[in-house]
Coordinates of C-alpha atoms in Angstrom, one line a residue:
X13 CA 247.3 94.3 220.1
X14 CA 244.9 97.2 220.8
X15 CA 247.3 99.6 222.6
X16 CA 250.4 101.4 221.4
X17 CA 253.8 99.8 222.1
X18 CA 256.6 101.9 223.8
X19 CA 259.8 100.1 224.7
X20 CA 263.3 101.3 225.6
X21 CA 266.5 99.5 226.8
X22 CA 266.7 101.9 229.7
X23 CA 263.3 103.6 230.0
X24 CA 260.2 103.5 227.9
X25 CA 259.2 107.2 228.2
X26 CA 261.4 110.2 229.2
X27 CA 260.2 113.8 229.8
X28 CA 262.8 116.6 229.2
X29 CA 265.6 114.3 230.5
X30 CA 269.4 114.1 230.1
X31 CA 271.2 110.8 229.5
X32 CA 274.9 111.2 230.0
X33 CA 277.3 108.3 229.0
X34 CA 274.5 105.7 229.2
X35 CA 274.6 102.4 227.4
X36 CA 272.4 99.5 226.6
X37 CA 273.5 95.9 225.7
X38 CA 270.2 94.1 225.9
X39 CA 267.7 93.3 223.2
X40 CA 264.6 95.5 222.7
X41 CA 262.1 93.2 221.1
X42 CA 258.4 93.2 220.2
X43 CA 257.1 90.0 218.7
X44 CA 253.5 89.7 217.4
X45 CA 253.9 87.7 214.2
X46 CA 250.3 86.9 213.7
X47 CA 248.8 90.2 214.7
X48 CA 248.4 93.9 213.7
X49 CA 249.4 96.6 216.1
X50 CA 248.8 100.3 216.6
X51 CA 251.5 102.9 217.0
X52 CA 254.9 101.4 218.1
X53 CA 258.2 103.0 219.1
X54 CA 261.3 101.1 220.2
X55 CA 264.6 102.6 221.2
X56 CA 267.9 101.2 222.3
X57 CA 267.9 103.6 225.3
X58 CA 264.5 105.3 225.2
X59 CA 261.3 104.5 223.4
X60 CA 259.7 107.9 223.4
X61 CA 261.0 111.3 224.5
X62 CA 258.5 114.0 225.4
X63 CA 259.8 117.5 224.9
X64 CA 256.6 119.5 225.5
X65 CA 258.0 121.1 228.7
X66 CA 261.8 121.1 228.1
X67 CA 264.7 119.8 226.1
X68 CA 266.1 116.3 226.2
X69 CA 269.7 115.3 225.7
X70 CA 271.7 112.2 224.9
X71 CA 275.4 112.8 225.6
X72 CA 278.0 110.1 224.6
X73 CA 275.4 107.3 224.8
X74 CA 275.9 103.9 223.2
X75 CA 273.6 101.1 222.1
X76 CA 274.8 97.5 221.6
X77 CA 271.5 95.7 221.8
X78 CA 269.4 94.4 218.9
X79 CA 266.2 96.2 218.2
X80 CA 263.4 94.2 216.6
X81 CA 259.7 94.7 215.7
X82 CA 258.2 91.6 214.1
X83 CA 254.4 91.7 213.4
X84 CA 251.8 91.1 210.7
X85 CA 251.3 94.8 210.3
X86 CA 251.3 98.1 212.1
X87 CA 249.1 101.1 211.4
X88 CA 251.3 104.2 210.9
X89 CA 248.3 106.5 211.2
X90 CA 247.9 105.9 214.9
X91 CA 249.0 108.5 217.4
X92 CA 250.8 107.9 220.7
X93 CA 248.2 108.7 223.3
X94 CA 250.7 109.4 226.1
X95 CA 250.5 113.0 227.3
X96 CA 247.7 113.9 224.9
X97 CA 248.1 115.1 221.3
X98 CA 251.3 116.1 219.7
X99 CA 253.5 113.3 220.9
X100 CA 254.0 111.7 217.5
X101 CA 252.7 108.8 215.5
X102 CA 253.8 105.8 213.4
X103 CA 256.0 102.7 213.8
X104 CA 259.4 103.9 214.8
X105 CA 262.7 102.3 215.7
X106 CA 266.0 104.0 216.7
X107 CA 269.3 102.8 218.0
X108 CA 269.2 105.4 220.7
X109 CA 265.6 106.7 220.7
X110 CA 262.5 105.6 218.8
X111 CA 260.5 108.8 218.8
X112 CA 261.3 112.4 219.8
X113 CA 258.0 114.2 220.1
X114 CA 257.6 117.6 218.4
X115 CA 257.0 120.7 220.6
X116 CA 258.7 123.8 221.8
X117 CA 262.0 121.9 222.3
X118 CA 264.0 119.4 220.3
X119 CA 266.3 116.4 221.4
X120 CA 270.1 116.8 221.3
X121 CA 272.2 113.7 220.4
X122 CA 275.9 114.5 220.9
X123 CA 278.6 111.8 220.1
X124 CA 276.1 108.9 220.4
X125 CA 276.9 105.5 218.7
X126 CA 274.8 102.6 217.6
X127 CA 277.4 99.8 217.6
X128 CA 277.6 96.8 215.2
X129 CA 275.8 94.5 217.6
X130 CA 272.8 97.0 217.6
X131 CA 271.1 95.5 214.5
X132 CA 267.8 97.2 213.8
X133 CA 265.0 95.1 212.2
X134 CA 261.4 95.9 211.3
X135 CA 259.4 93.2 209.7
X136 CA 255.8 93.6 208.7
X137 CA 254.8 90.4 206.9
X138 CA 251.4 91.6 205.5
X139 CA 250.4 95.2 205.1
X140 CA 247.5 94.3 202.8
X141 CA 245.0 94.8 205.6
X142 CA 245.7 98.5 205.8
X143 CA 242.9 100.6 204.4
X144 CA 243.8 102.8 201.4
X145 CA 244.0 106.4 202.6
X146 CA 244.4 109.8 201.0
X147 CA 246.5 111.0 203.9
X148 CA 250.3 111.0 203.6
X149 CA 251.0 111.4 207.4
X150 CA 251.3 107.7 208.2
X151 CA 255.1 107.1 208.8
X152 CA 257.5 104.3 209.6
X153 CA 260.8 105.8 210.8
X154 CA 263.8 103.5 211.3
X155 CA 267.3 104.7 211.9
X156 CA 270.6 104.1 213.7
X157 CA 270.1 107.0 216.2
X158 CA 266.5 108.4 216.0
X159 CA 263.5 106.8 214.2
X160 CA 261.2 109.8 214.0
X161 CA 261.0 113.3 215.4
X162 CA 262.9 116.5 215.9
X163 CA 266.6 116.4 216.7
X164 CA 270.1 117.9 216.5
X165 CA 272.9 115.4 215.9
X166 CA 276.6 116.0 216.4
X167 CA 279.3 113.4 215.7
X168 CA 276.9 110.5 216.0
X169 CA 277.7 107.2 214.2
X170 CA 275.8 104.1 213.2
X171 CA 277.8 100.8 212.6
X172 CA 274.9 98.4 212.6
X173 CA 272.8 96.8 209.8
X174 CA 269.4 98.3 209.4
X175 CA 266.8 95.9 207.8
X176 CA 263.2 96.8 207.0
X177 CA 260.6 94.7 205.2
X178 CA 257.0 95.7 204.6
X179 CA 255.4 93.0 202.5
X180 CA 252.0 92.1 201.0
X181 CA 250.3 88.7 200.9
X182 CA 250.8 86.7 197.7
X183 CA 251.5 88.3 194.4
X184 CA 251.1 92.1 194.8
X185 CA 248.1 93.5 193.0
X186 CA 247.5 97.1 191.9
X187 CA 244.9 97.6 194.7
X188 CA 247.0 96.1 197.4
X189 CA 250.0 98.3 196.7
X190 CA 248.1 101.6 197.1
X191 CA 249.0 102.3 200.7
X192 CA 249.3 106.1 200.7
X193 CA 249.4 106.1 204.5
X194 CA 252.4 103.8 204.8
X195 CA 255.6 105.8 204.1
X196 CA 258.9 104.2 205.0
X197 CA 261.7 106.5 206.1
X198 CA 264.9 104.5 206.7
X199 CA 268.4 105.9 207.4
X200 CA 271.7 105.4 209.1
X201 CA 271.3 108.3 211.6
X202 CA 267.8 109.9 211.5
X203 CA 264.6 108.6 209.8
X204 CA 261.6 110.9 209.5
X205 CA 262.2 114.5 210.6
X206 CA 259.4 116.9 211.5
X207 CA 259.9 120.7 211.5
X208 CA 263.7 120.7 212.3
X209 CA 266.7 118.4 211.9
X210 CA 270.3 119.4 212.0
X211 CA 273.1 116.8 211.4
X212 CA 276.7 117.7 211.9
X213 CA 279.8 115.5 211.4
X214 CA 277.8 112.3 211.6
X215 CA 278.8 109.0 209.9
X216 CA 276.9 105.9 208.8
X217 CA 279.0 102.8 208.4
X218 CA 276.2 100.2 208.5
X219 CA 274.4 98.7 205.6
X220 CA 270.7 99.5 204.9
X221 CA 268.5 96.9 203.4
X222 CA 264.8 97.7 202.5
X223 CA 262.2 95.5 200.8
X224 CA 258.9 97.4 200.5
X225 CA 255.5 97.2 198.9
X226 CA 253.9 99.9 200.9
X227 CA 253.5 102.7 198.4
X228 CA 252.5 102.7 194.8
X229 CA 250.8 105.7 193.3
X230 CA 251.2 108.0 190.3
X231 CA 251.2 111.1 192.5
X232 CA 254.8 112.3 192.8
X233 CA 254.2 113.8 196.3
X234 CA 254.0 110.4 198.0
X235 CA 257.2 108.3 198.2
X236 CA 259.2 106.5 200.8
X237 CA 262.7 107.8 201.6
X238 CA 265.9 105.9 202.3
X239 CA 269.1 107.8 203.0
X240 CA 272.6 107.0 204.3
X241 CA 272.3 109.8 206.9
X242 CA 268.7 111.1 206.9
X243 CA 265.6 109.7 205.2
X244 CA 263.3 112.7 205.0
X245 CA 264.0 116.4 205.5
X246 CA 261.2 118.9 205.8
X247 CA 261.2 122.1 203.8
X248 CA 259.6 124.6 206.1
X249 CA 261.3 127.7 207.5
X250 CA 263.5 125.7 209.8
X251 CA 264.4 122.9 207.4
X252 CA 266.7 120.0 207.6
X253 CA 270.5 120.3 207.2
X254 CA 273.5 117.9 207.0
X255 CA 277.0 119.4 207.4
X256 CA 280.2 117.4 207.0
X257 CA 278.5 114.0 207.2
X258 CA 279.7 110.8 205.7
X259 CA 278.1 107.6 204.5
X260 CA 280.2 104.5 204.0
X261 CA 277.5 101.8 204.2
X262 CA 275.7 100.1 201.3
X263 CA 272.1 100.9 200.5
X264 CA 269.8 98.2 198.9
X265 CA 266.2 98.8 198.1
X266 CA 263.8 96.3 196.4
X267 CA 260.1 95.7 196.0
X268 CA 257.2 97.1 194.0
X269 CA 257.0 100.4 195.9
X270 CA 257.9 104.1 195.2
X271 CA 261.0 105.4 196.9
X272 CA 263.5 108.2 196.9
X273 CA 267.0 106.9 197.7
X274 CA 270.2 108.8 198.3
X275 CA 273.6 108.4 199.8
X276 CA 273.0 111.3 202.3
X277 CA 269.3 112.2 202.1
X278 CA 266.5 110.1 200.6
X279 CA 263.9 112.9 200.3
X280 CA 264.7 116.7 200.5
X281 CA 267.2 118.4 202.8
X282 CA 270.1 120.9 202.6
X283 CA 273.7 119.7 202.3
X284 CA 277.1 121.2 202.9
X285 CA 280.4 119.4 202.6
X286 CA 279.0 115.9 202.8
X287 CA 280.7 112.8 201.4
X288 CA 279.6 109.4 200.1
X289 CA 282.6 107.2 200.0
X290 CA 283.7 104.6 197.4
X291 CA 282.9 101.9 200.0
X292 CA 279.2 102.6 199.4
X293 CA 277.1 100.8 196.7
X294 CA 273.6 101.9 196.1
X295 CA 271.3 99.3 194.5
X296 CA 267.7 100.0 193.8
X297 CA 265.0 98.0 192.0
X298 CA 261.5 99.3 192.6
X299 CA 258.3 100.2 190.7
X300 CA 259.0 103.9 190.6
X301 CA 261.6 106.1 192.3
X302 CA 264.5 108.5 192.3
X303 CA 268.1 107.5 193.1
X304 CA 271.0 109.9 193.6
X305 CA 274.5 109.6 195.0
X306 CA 273.7 112.5 197.5
X307 CA 269.9 112.8 197.4
X308 CA 267.1 110.9 195.7
X309 CA 264.4 113.5 195.4
X310 CA 264.5 117.3 196.1
X311 CA 261.5 119.6 196.2
X312 CA 260.6 122.9 197.9
X313 CA 262.6 125.5 196.0
X314 CA 266.0 127.1 196.5
X315 CA 265.2 128.4 200.0
X316 CA 264.6 124.8 201.3
X317 CA 266.9 122.5 199.3
X318 CA 270.5 123.0 198.2
X319 CA 273.8 121.2 197.8
X320 CA 277.2 122.8 198.3
X321 CA 280.7 121.4 198.3
X322 CA 279.6 117.7 198.5
X323 CA 281.2 114.6 196.9
X324 CA 280.0 111.2 195.9
X325 CA 282.2 108.3 195.0
X326 CA 279.5 105.5 195.3
X327 CA 278.7 102.9 192.8
X328 CA 275.0 103.1 191.8
X329 CA 272.8 100.4 190.2
X330 CA 269.1 101.2 189.6
X331 CA 266.3 99.7 187.5
X332 CA 262.5 99.9 187.4
X333 CA 260.2 96.9 188.1
X334 CA 257.4 97.8 185.6
X335 CA 255.2 94.8 186.3
X336 CA 251.7 95.1 184.8
X337 CA 251.8 98.9 185.1
X338 CA 253.9 99.2 182.0
X339 CA 256.3 102.0 181.1
X340 CA 254.4 104.8 182.9
X341 CA 256.5 103.8 185.9
X342 CA 260.2 104.7 186.0
X343 CA 263.3 105.3 188.1
X344 CA 265.4 108.4 187.6
X345 CA 269.1 108.1 188.4
X346 CA 271.8 110.7 189.0
X347 CA 275.3 110.7 190.2
X348 CA 274.4 113.5 192.7
X349 CA 270.6 113.9 192.5
X350 CA 268.0 111.6 191.2

């Protein structure tokens, strides 16, 4: 599969568009079980939103269709070539939108839902063929509302199961696990955020299940992120914020990878008045990682990461799969921050 894949339940590509009270009930599926593919983005309503010339909005939109990407492997370092540079990259799946391109404007999601029937599944059966890279920019964003990009989210909700598997062939070796260009960002609402993300009064009620072998390195900078609300929040001047959000769904992460796992944020982000309920169980068994009831891993200083007025009632189980690497690899665990 030599070209990028852009699929949406209503339209594949939208430019500075407004979707008001739209819904999708059909499956959005890409099946290439024996092949590798380049950049891919699948969305329940729209595959890719281009905001270079204006703002896009999703108002009271609903997805009830299954979203599935099933292939041997996808290269997350590939860009989407539509419209030139700056339109995003990676392998991204979202219940409402797969990818929201970065630019002068962001995408607004207001009171959008991904219903229980809108199960999101990404399955890469063999990522061993990816070349080891020193770049950290290869991303795989999977989430109930937006897979990857810039966005504002108000009163959005995910009810569906989100399942992601990125595997290697046979018994994982030290060499096969060093995939620094394959970073998984999986969450109930927003996956991988660039430059700016704001989440207000959003709820995840769906379970998140991740089995990954895509990242294994001693450098603490590179890790996958799995969060109940948002997987990865940037720490630039704009930052990523979550206000009055709630996670009820279970989070399960396994495999010989490196990951930051949290009930609200996986990696970075500011939090105010968020709650992880007692319905949530967080279970992690990986090679190396950080697990917290609210956030797995925080970095960037006080100007960029903070937690105020939040509560976590989740049950947390975590352990390290040392394998042949020995005790140099570990998992940190905290009731609030890993």
